[in-house]
Short mmCIF file of C-alpha atoms in Angstrom, two decimals:
data_model
loop_
_atom_site.label_atom_id
_atom_site.label_comp_id
_atom_site.label_asym_id
_atom_site.label_seq_id
_atom_site.Cartn_x
_atom_site.Cartn_y
_atom_site.Cartn_z
CA UNK A 1 61.33 120.44 98.46
CA UNK A 2 63.83 118.27 96.79
CA UNK A 3 65.20 116.54 100.19
CA UNK A 4 68.96 116.87 101.21
CA UNK A 5 71.54 118.40 99.22
CA UNK A 6 75.18 118.04 98.82
CA UNK A 7 77.84 119.87 96.78
CA UNK A 8 79.86 118.97 95.52
CA UNK A 9 78.73 115.30 94.65
CA UNK A 10 82.78 114.67 94.50
CA UNK A 11 86.35 116.54 95.16
CA UNK A 12 89.99 115.42 94.00
CA UNK A 13 92.39 116.84 96.16
CA UNK A 14 96.45 117.08 96.91
CA UNK A 15 97.49 116.20 100.57
CA UNK A 16 97.75 119.39 102.37
CA UNK A 17 94.90 121.45 100.37
CA UNK A 18 91.61 122.32 102.01
CA UNK A 19 88.79 121.41 100.96
CA UNK A 20 84.71 122.81 101.64
CA UNK A 21 81.63 120.95 101.64
CA UNK A 22 78.19 122.44 101.78
CA UNK A 23 74.78 120.61 102.59
CA UNK A 24 71.39 122.00 102.31
CA UNK A 25 68.95 120.16 104.10
CA UNK A 26 65.22 119.78 104.12
CA UNK A 27 63.91 123.12 105.13
CA UNK A 28 62.06 122.67 107.99
CA UNK A 29 64.50 120.16 109.94
CA UNK A 30 66.49 121.84 112.87
CA UNK A 31 68.75 118.84 112.89
CA UNK A 32 71.99 118.35 110.91
CA UNK A 33 74.20 115.80 110.93
CA UNK A 34 77.37 115.12 109.16
CA UNK A 35 78.84 111.29 108.99
CA UNK A 36 81.80 109.94 106.70
CA UNK A 37 81.42 106.48 105.24
CA UNK A 38 84.54 104.47 103.88
CA UNK A 39 84.18 101.49 101.95
CA UNK A 40 82.70 98.50 103.58
CA UNK A 41 81.75 100.24 107.19
CA UNK A 42 78.63 102.20 107.95
CA UNK A 43 78.40 105.61 108.85
CA UNK A 44 80.46 107.16 110.83
CA UNK A 45 79.01 110.11 113.23
CA UNK A 46 80.45 113.21 113.00
CA UNK A 47 78.88 116.38 114.47
CA UNK A 48 75.51 117.70 114.33
CA UNK A 49 73.54 120.63 114.73
CA UNK A 50 70.35 122.02 115.75
CA UNK A 51 69.59 124.87 114.52
CA UNK A 52 72.77 127.16 114.82
CA UNK A 53 74.02 125.12 117.17
CA UNK A 54 76.58 122.80 117.36
CA UNK A 55 75.47 120.02 120.06
CA UNK A 56 77.99 117.28 119.86
CA UNK A 57 81.44 116.56 117.76
CA UNK A 58 82.65 112.60 117.77
CA UNK A 59 86.08 112.74 119.93
CA UNK A 60 87.49 110.67 117.08
CA UNK A 61 87.42 113.98 115.01
CA UNK A 62 90.50 115.69 114.20
CA UNK A 63 91.23 118.87 114.83
CA UNK A 64 91.38 119.31 111.01
CA UNK A 65 87.55 119.67 110.34
CA UNK A 66 85.43 121.89 111.19
CA UNK A 67 81.80 122.79 110.87
CA UNK A 68 79.70 125.45 110.63
CA UNK A 69 75.80 126.01 110.16
CA UNK A 70 75.06 129.61 110.51
CA UNK A 71 71.72 130.97 110.83
CA UNK A 72 70.13 127.07 110.83
CA UNK A 73 70.26 126.25 107.29
CA UNK A 74 72.88 125.12 105.34
CA UNK A 75 75.54 123.64 106.63
CA UNK A 76 79.30 123.71 105.51
CA UNK A 77 82.33 121.23 106.64
CA UNK A 78 85.53 122.16 106.10
CA UNK A 79 88.84 119.91 106.64
CA UNK A 80 92.15 121.54 106.13
CA UNK A 81 95.75 120.36 105.51
CA UNK A 82 94.18 117.45 104.01
CA UNK A 83 95.59 113.96 104.42
CA UNK A 84 95.16 110.45 102.54
CA UNK A 85 93.14 108.83 105.27
CA UNK A 86 90.41 111.59 105.01
CA UNK A 87 89.35 110.27 101.82
CA UNK A 88 86.09 109.05 102.15
CA UNK A 89 81.67 109.48 101.69
CA UNK A 90 80.76 111.92 103.61
CA UNK A 91 77.20 112.70 104.52
CA UNK A 92 74.84 114.77 105.99
CA UNK A 93 71.59 114.36 106.92
CA UNK A 94 68.83 116.44 108.29
CA UNK A 95 65.77 116.16 111.00
CA UNK A 96 62.99 116.92 113.06
CA UNK A 97 64.22 117.65 116.18
CA UNK A 98 62.21 114.35 117.93
CA UNK A 99 64.76 111.08 119.22
CA UNK A 100 64.04 108.75 117.35
CA UNK A 101 62.67 110.49 114.04
CA UNK A 102 63.85 109.44 110.82
CA UNK A 103 66.85 110.95 109.66
CA UNK A 104 66.95 112.27 105.74
CA UNK A 105 70.20 111.76 103.98
CA UNK A 106 72.09 113.67 100.92
CA UNK A 107 74.10 111.73 98.08
CA UNK A 108 77.11 112.64 99.97
CA UNK A 109 80.20 113.67 98.42
CA UNK A 110 83.14 111.43 97.78
CA UNK A 111 86.29 113.08 98.53
CA UNK A 112 89.79 111.49 97.11
CA UNK A 113 92.96 112.94 98.57
CA UNK A 114 95.72 111.98 96.34
CA UNK B 1 77.94 101.02 125.45
CA UNK B 2 75.55 101.36 122.17
CA UNK B 3 75.98 99.89 119.86
CA UNK B 4 74.95 97.76 116.67
CA UNK B 5 76.25 94.19 114.92
CA UNK B 6 74.49 92.83 111.72
CA UNK B 7 76.10 89.84 109.73
CA UNK B 8 78.73 90.13 107.51
CA UNK B 9 78.50 90.06 104.00
CA UNK B 10 78.17 89.63 101.46
CA UNK B 11 75.03 88.22 100.73
CA UNK B 12 74.12 86.59 97.65
CA UNK B 13 70.91 85.18 96.51
CA UNK B 14 68.75 84.11 93.52
CA UNK B 15 66.37 85.62 92.67
CA UNK B 16 63.04 84.61 94.69
CA UNK B 17 65.13 83.33 97.63
CA UNK B 18 64.31 84.46 101.12
CA UNK B 19 66.89 87.17 103.02
CA UNK B 20 67.23 87.16 106.30
CA UNK B 21 70.09 89.64 107.21
CA UNK B 22 71.05 89.66 111.24
CA UNK B 23 71.04 92.79 113.14
CA UNK B 24 71.60 92.82 117.03
CA UNK B 25 71.91 95.86 119.21
CA UNK B 26 73.00 97.21 122.71
CA UNK B 27 71.51 100.15 124.45
CA UNK B 28 69.69 100.52 127.64
CA UNK B 29 66.32 100.82 127.66
CA UNK B 30 63.64 100.67 124.51
CA UNK B 31 64.69 102.44 121.82
CA UNK B 32 63.78 102.83 117.99
CA UNK B 33 65.59 100.80 115.38
CA UNK B 34 65.54 101.36 112.03
CA UNK B 35 66.67 99.67 108.54
CA UNK B 36 67.95 102.17 105.97
CA UNK B 37 69.22 100.92 102.54
CA UNK B 38 72.01 102.37 100.10
CA UNK B 39 71.33 101.44 96.28
CA UNK B 40 74.21 101.84 94.27
CA UNK B 41 75.08 105.34 93.45
CA UNK B 42 72.36 106.88 95.71
CA UNK B 43 71.98 107.91 99.39
CA UNK B 44 70.78 106.25 102.57
CA UNK B 45 66.84 106.06 102.78
CA UNK B 46 64.88 104.68 105.55
CA UNK B 47 63.57 101.47 104.33
CA UNK B 48 61.44 100.40 107.73
CA UNK B 49 61.16 101.10 111.66
CA UNK B 50 59.82 100.17 115.03
CA UNK B 51 59.73 102.73 117.54
CA UNK B 52 58.87 100.20 120.59
CA UNK B 53 59.31 96.61 121.57
CA UNK B 54 57.41 94.16 119.73
CA UNK B 55 56.81 96.21 116.77
CA UNK B 56 56.62 94.86 113.16
CA UNK B 57 57.85 97.63 110.54
CA UNK B 58 57.57 96.83 107.13
CA UNK B 59 57.85 98.60 103.97
CA UNK B 60 58.76 97.16 100.00
CA UNK B 61 57.97 93.76 100.91
CA UNK B 62 60.38 93.65 103.54
CA UNK B 63 59.66 92.84 107.46
CA UNK B 64 61.60 93.31 110.70
CA UNK B 65 60.43 93.07 114.52
CA UNK B 66 61.62 94.28 117.22
CA UNK B 67 62.43 91.76 119.56
CA UNK B 68 63.51 92.77 123.44
CA UNK B 69 64.12 89.32 124.63
CA UNK B 70 66.98 89.05 121.84
CA UNK B 71 67.96 92.79 121.54
CA UNK B 72 67.08 91.80 117.64
CA UNK B 73 65.63 93.58 114.70
CA UNK B 74 66.15 91.30 111.93
CA UNK B 75 65.35 91.87 108.51
CA UNK B 76 63.54 89.36 106.09
CA UNK B 77 62.27 89.00 102.89
CA UNK B 78 60.07 86.16 101.55
CA UNK B 79 60.96 86.64 97.82
CA UNK B 80 64.29 88.81 96.84
CA UNK B 81 64.17 90.81 93.75
CA UNK B 82 67.52 92.16 91.17
CA UNK B 83 66.39 95.32 92.71
CA UNK B 84 66.81 94.45 95.52
CA UNK B 85 70.84 94.01 95.43
CA UNK B 86 71.85 97.00 97.32
CA UNK B 87 73.69 97.51 101.00
CA UNK B 88 71.56 97.63 104.30
CA UNK B 89 71.96 99.45 107.49
CA UNK B 90 70.69 98.24 110.82
CA UNK B 91 70.43 101.76 112.82
CA UNK B 92 69.62 103.04 116.98
CA UNK B 93 68.89 106.41 117.36
CA UNK B 94 70.56 107.53 120.85
CA UNK B 95 72.17 110.76 122.14
CA UNK B 96 70.44 112.73 119.29
CA UNK B 97 72.21 110.81 116.34
CA UNK B 98 71.80 107.67 114.36
CA UNK B 99 74.61 104.59 115.75
CA UNK B 100 74.79 102.54 112.57
CA UNK B 101 75.65 98.20 111.97
CA UNK B 102 78.41 98.07 109.26
CA UNK B 103 76.44 97.31 106.82
CA UNK B 104 75.56 94.23 104.78
CA UNK B 105 76.04 94.15 100.62
CA UNK B 106 72.99 92.32 98.91
CA UNK B 107 73.79 91.13 95.95
CA UNK B 108 70.73 88.72 94.12
CA UNK B 109 71.48 87.47 90.86
CA UNK B 110 68.84 86.55 88.63
#
């Protein structure tokens, strides 16, 4: 297993367009997380899945954001009608179920909205 | 609520200097605590962890001791190298997810 994989690595889009990012977790990990990171800040939690079930979504997350994890394998994060404030690094991580277990991160997708 | 506070950066040190990055947390009970590191152009990776109070985590010459009395998990290294230049994040697992501090950027000059 090569770790958590995210695609694309970079995305430039025009304001108002929709974008979709993909995350492939470590195969035996049943938890998958999405975070957003802006310059000079720590990763901010967006949502997480246990297998295919979305267990929590941040209250700060706009309705324009949606995430799926069909069949409990890869996950997609879609942002509709992008805004300049959506420009950030989007990080995916995966882990085993147990509380306090280490999460493994992908290299992220950098989104720039122009 | 649950939160993590780190000392502000950037921190600039000369090679072989002593490093301390402060981290304090707010949480009920005695959670595990982590330090993650993010090298330029790379994803976050776990540097070290402590799973209970008074534990000491260590890796690559870095150490951190989980002190419940002061709710702290300060990161230390006795002699930093240029290759340690990175952003360091303290993290607290809570409610199924990780809560991160804002990160401390370290720059080590030769």
